[in-house]
Coordinates of C-alpha atoms in Angstrom, one line a residue:
Chain Z
S1 CA 24.6 -46.8 -56.8
A2 CA 24.8 -43.0 -56.3
V3 CA 24.0 -41.5 -52.9
I4 CA 21.8 -38.4 -53.2
S5 CA 21.4 -35.9 -50.4
Q6 CA 18.5 -33.6 -50.8
K7 CA 17.6 -30.8 -48.4
P8 CA 15.5 -29.6 -46.8
S9 CA 13.5 -32.8 -46.4
R10 CA 10.3 -30.7 -45.7
D11 CA 9.3 -27.1 -45.2
I12 CA 6.2 -25.1 -44.6
C13 CA 6.3 -21.7 -46.4
Q14 CA 4.2 -18.6 -46.7
R15 CA 2.5 -17.6 -50.0
G16 CA 4.7 -15.3 -52.1
T17 CA 8.0 -16.5 -50.7
S18 CA 10.6 -18.6 -52.4
L19 CA 12.4 -21.8 -51.4
T20 CA 15.6 -23.2 -52.7
I21 CA 16.1 -27.0 -52.6
Q22 CA 19.6 -28.5 -52.8
C23 CA 20.7 -31.8 -54.3
Q24 CA 24.2 -33.2 -53.7
V25 CA 25.5 -36.4 -55.2
D26 CA 28.4 -38.4 -53.8
S27 CA 29.9 -39.1 -57.3
Q28 CA 30.0 -37.6 -60.7
V29 CA 26.8 -38.2 -62.7
T30 CA 25.9 -37.6 -66.3
M31 CA 22.5 -36.1 -65.9
M32 CA 20.4 -34.5 -63.1
F33 CA 16.7 -34.0 -63.2
W34 CA 14.1 -32.4 -61.1
Y35 CA 10.6 -34.0 -60.7
R36 CA 7.4 -32.9 -59.0
Q37 CA 5.0 -35.2 -57.3
Q38 CA 1.7 -33.5 -56.5
P39 CA -0.4 -35.1 -53.7
G40 CA -1.6 -38.5 -54.6
Q41 CA -0.2 -38.3 -58.1
S42 CA 2.6 -39.6 -60.2
L43 CA 5.9 -37.9 -61.0
T44 CA 6.2 -35.1 -63.5
L45 CA 9.5 -34.0 -65.0
I46 CA 10.1 -30.3 -64.4
A47 CA 13.5 -29.9 -66.1
T48 CA 16.9 -31.3 -66.9
A49 CA 19.7 -29.5 -65.0
N50 CA 22.6 -28.9 -67.4
Q51 CA 26.0 -28.2 -66.0
G52 CA 27.2 -24.7 -66.7
S53 CA 24.2 -23.7 -68.8
E54 CA 20.5 -23.0 -68.6
A55 CA 18.3 -25.9 -67.6
T56 CA 16.0 -27.6 -70.2
Y57 CA 12.4 -27.1 -69.1
E58 CA 9.4 -29.3 -69.9
S59 CA 6.2 -28.0 -71.2
G60 CA 4.3 -26.1 -68.5
F61 CA 7.4 -25.2 -66.5
V62 CA 9.3 -21.9 -66.9
I63 CA 12.6 -20.6 -65.6
D64 CA 11.1 -17.6 -63.8
K65 CA 9.0 -19.9 -61.6
F66 CA 11.5 -22.7 -61.2
P67 CA 15.1 -21.4 -61.6
I68 CA 17.7 -24.2 -61.6
S69 CA 21.4 -24.1 -61.2
R70 CA 24.0 -26.8 -61.7
P71 CA 27.5 -25.3 -61.1
N72 CA 29.3 -28.7 -61.3
L73 CA 28.7 -32.4 -61.9
T74 CA 27.6 -33.3 -58.4
F75 CA 25.4 -30.4 -57.2
S76 CA 22.1 -28.7 -58.3
T77 CA 19.5 -26.4 -56.8
L78 CA 15.9 -25.9 -57.6
T79 CA 14.1 -22.7 -56.5
V80 CA 10.3 -22.6 -56.2
S81 CA 9.6 -18.9 -56.6
N82 CA 6.6 -16.7 -55.5
M83 CA 4.9 -19.8 -54.1
S84 CA 1.2 -20.4 -53.9
P85 CA -0.7 -23.3 -52.3
E86 CA -0.8 -25.0 -55.7
D87 CA 3.0 -25.5 -55.4
S88 CA 2.5 -27.8 -52.4
S89 CA 4.1 -31.0 -53.6
I90 CA 7.1 -33.3 -53.2
Y91 CA 10.1 -32.2 -55.2
L92 CA 12.5 -34.9 -56.1
C93 CA 16.1 -34.7 -57.5
S94 CA 17.2 -37.6 -59.6
V95 CA 20.5 -38.5 -61.3
L96 CA 21.6 -40.8 -64.0
G97 CA 24.6 -42.9 -63.1
L98 CA 27.8 -42.7 -65.1
R99 CA 28.1 -46.4 -65.7
D100 CA 24.6 -47.5 -66.6
E101 CA 21.1 -46.3 -67.3
K102 CA 19.8 -46.4 -63.8
L103 CA 18.0 -43.4 -62.5
F104 CA 18.3 -42.8 -58.8
F105 CA 16.2 -40.5 -56.6
G106 CA 16.8 -38.4 -53.6
S107 CA 14.5 -38.7 -50.6
G108 CA 12.5 -35.7 -51.8
T109 CA 11.4 -32.3 -50.3
Q110 CA 7.9 -32.2 -49.0
L111 CA 6.7 -28.6 -49.5
S112 CA 3.6 -27.1 -48.0
V113 CA 2.5 -23.6 -48.9
L114 CA 0.0 -21.8 -46.7
Chain Y
G1 CA 3.0 -38.1 -76.4
E2 CA 4.3 -40.9 -74.3
D3 CA 1.9 -42.6 -71.9
V4 CA 2.4 -45.2 -69.2
E5 CA -0.6 -46.7 -67.5
Q6 CA -1.1 -48.8 -64.5
S7 CA -4.0 -50.1 -62.4
L8 CA -4.5 -48.0 -59.3
F9 CA -4.9 -50.6 -56.6
L10 CA -4.1 -54.2 -55.8
S11 CA -4.8 -56.1 -52.6
V12 CA -3.3 -59.5 -51.8
R13 CA -2.9 -61.8 -48.8
E14 CA 0.5 -62.2 -47.1
G15 CA 2.4 -65.1 -48.6
D16 CA 0.6 -64.9 -52.0
S17 CA 2.1 -63.6 -55.2
S18 CA 1.4 -60.1 -56.4
V19 CA 1.4 -59.1 -60.1
I20 CA 1.4 -55.5 -61.0
N21 CA 0.8 -54.6 -64.6
C22 CA 1.9 -51.7 -66.8
T23 CA 1.4 -50.7 -70.4
Y24 CA 3.4 -48.1 -72.3
T25 CA 3.0 -46.5 -75.7
D26 CA 6.5 -45.3 -76.6
S27 CA 8.0 -47.8 -79.1
S28 CA 11.4 -46.3 -78.7
S29 CA 11.7 -47.2 -75.0
T30 CA 15.0 -48.9 -74.4
Y31 CA 14.7 -49.6 -70.7
L32 CA 11.8 -50.0 -68.3
Y33 CA 11.9 -49.6 -64.5
W34 CA 10.0 -50.5 -61.4
Y35 CA 10.2 -48.1 -58.4
K36 CA 8.8 -48.5 -54.9
Q37 CA 7.6 -45.6 -52.8
E38 CA 6.7 -46.0 -49.2
P39 CA 4.7 -43.4 -47.3
G40 CA 6.6 -40.1 -46.9
A41 CA 9.7 -41.5 -48.7
G42 CA 11.4 -41.0 -52.0
L43 CA 11.5 -43.5 -54.8
Q44 CA 13.5 -46.7 -54.4
L45 CA 14.7 -48.4 -57.6
L46 CA 13.6 -52.0 -57.4
T47 CA 14.6 -53.4 -60.7
Y48 CA 14.9 -52.6 -64.4
I49 CA 14.9 -54.4 -67.7
F50 CA 16.3 -53.5 -71.1
S51 CA 14.0 -53.7 -74.0
N52 CA 16.0 -56.5 -75.7
M53 CA 15.1 -58.8 -72.7
D54 CA 11.8 -60.5 -72.0
M55 CA 12.4 -61.6 -68.5
K56 CA 14.5 -60.7 -65.5
Q57 CA 14.5 -62.3 -62.1
D58 CA 16.0 -60.8 -58.9
Q59 CA 15.3 -62.7 -55.7
R60 CA 11.5 -62.4 -55.1
L61 CA 11.0 -60.1 -58.1
T62 CA 10.3 -61.2 -61.6
V63 CA 9.9 -58.7 -64.4
L64 CA 8.2 -59.8 -67.7
L65 CA 8.3 -57.7 -70.8
N66 CA 6.1 -58.2 -73.9
K67 CA 7.6 -55.7 -76.3
K68 CA 5.1 -56.5 -79.0
D69 CA 2.2 -55.6 -76.8
K70 CA 4.2 -53.0 -74.8
H71 CA 3.2 -54.7 -71.6
L72 CA 5.4 -54.9 -68.5
S73 CA 4.6 -56.7 -65.3
L74 CA 6.2 -57.1 -61.9
R75 CA 5.6 -60.2 -59.9
I76 CA 6.5 -60.3 -56.2
A77 CA 6.7 -63.8 -54.8
D78 CA 5.7 -64.5 -51.2
T79 CA 4.4 -61.0 -50.6
Q80 CA 5.1 -59.6 -47.2
T81 CA 3.4 -56.8 -45.3
G82 CA 6.6 -54.8 -45.8
D83 CA 5.9 -54.8 -49.5
S84 CA 2.9 -52.6 -49.0
A85 CA 3.7 -49.4 -50.9
I86 CA 3.0 -47.6 -54.2
Y87 CA 4.8 -49.2 -57.2
F88 CA 5.6 -47.0 -60.2
C89 CA 6.4 -48.3 -63.7
A90 CA 8.5 -46.0 -65.8
D91 CA 10.0 -46.1 -69.3
G92 CA 12.9 -44.2 -70.9
D93 CA 14.9 -44.0 -74.1
T94 CA 18.6 -43.3 -74.6
G95 CA 17.9 -40.1 -76.4
R96 CA 15.8 -38.4 -73.7
R97 CA 17.2 -40.0 -70.6
A98 CA 14.5 -38.7 -68.3
L99 CA 11.7 -41.1 -67.5
T100 CA 7.9 -41.1 -68.0
F101 CA 6.1 -42.5 -65.0
G102 CA 2.9 -44.4 -64.7
S103 CA 0.3 -43.3 -62.1
G104 CA 1.4 -45.8 -59.6
T105 CA -0.2 -49.0 -58.2
R106 CA -1.0 -49.1 -54.5
L107 CA -0.3 -52.6 -53.2
Q108 CA -2.0 -53.5 -50.0
V109 CA -0.9 -56.7 -48.3
Q110 CA -3.4 -58.2 -45.9
P111 CA -2.0 -60.2 -42.9

């Protein structure tokens, strides 16, 4: 299975600031995704991180608010921009393995916005 | 759009079997997953089943798939207190690759 390192693991941020979350995988993977889990809720897909091109965003999520980079096959970042308390959530990086259809998750970033 | 539904809560006694149920609507789903989330942690992949299978067993875990009814279940035999967590069902298709998650079932194991 892929080993995913996500950081920071948690942060407390001020309203109006931005936070960049990093996701590093120990092996090459086909696809990388970013999910959000709001308090007490299920996971919602934010976007698919595409290597070398713009991410593919789901309905309700836009690039200006959640810019994503994926410079190579093993690394991606998600930025939460101009944060408000409504952005307080767990943000999870996930990857699809090269060999099979298993989707693995990082340990998540617990974000609190004051 | 796609929808995945689960019951919100299940309570069992230690040593009993737990059965967590899930229904999905996407007929093109090619694989279905069960994930476990403990408090403050990420998601741990427990098991998965391809849509051309109707059962998969992995130690204490048994997954049953009724493709006709679009119903998936996870049975945990000899449930332990360490099994207390939220269990998410998710489905995916080869075209989209990302998963659609259910709302999660909180399993509480009473000693």
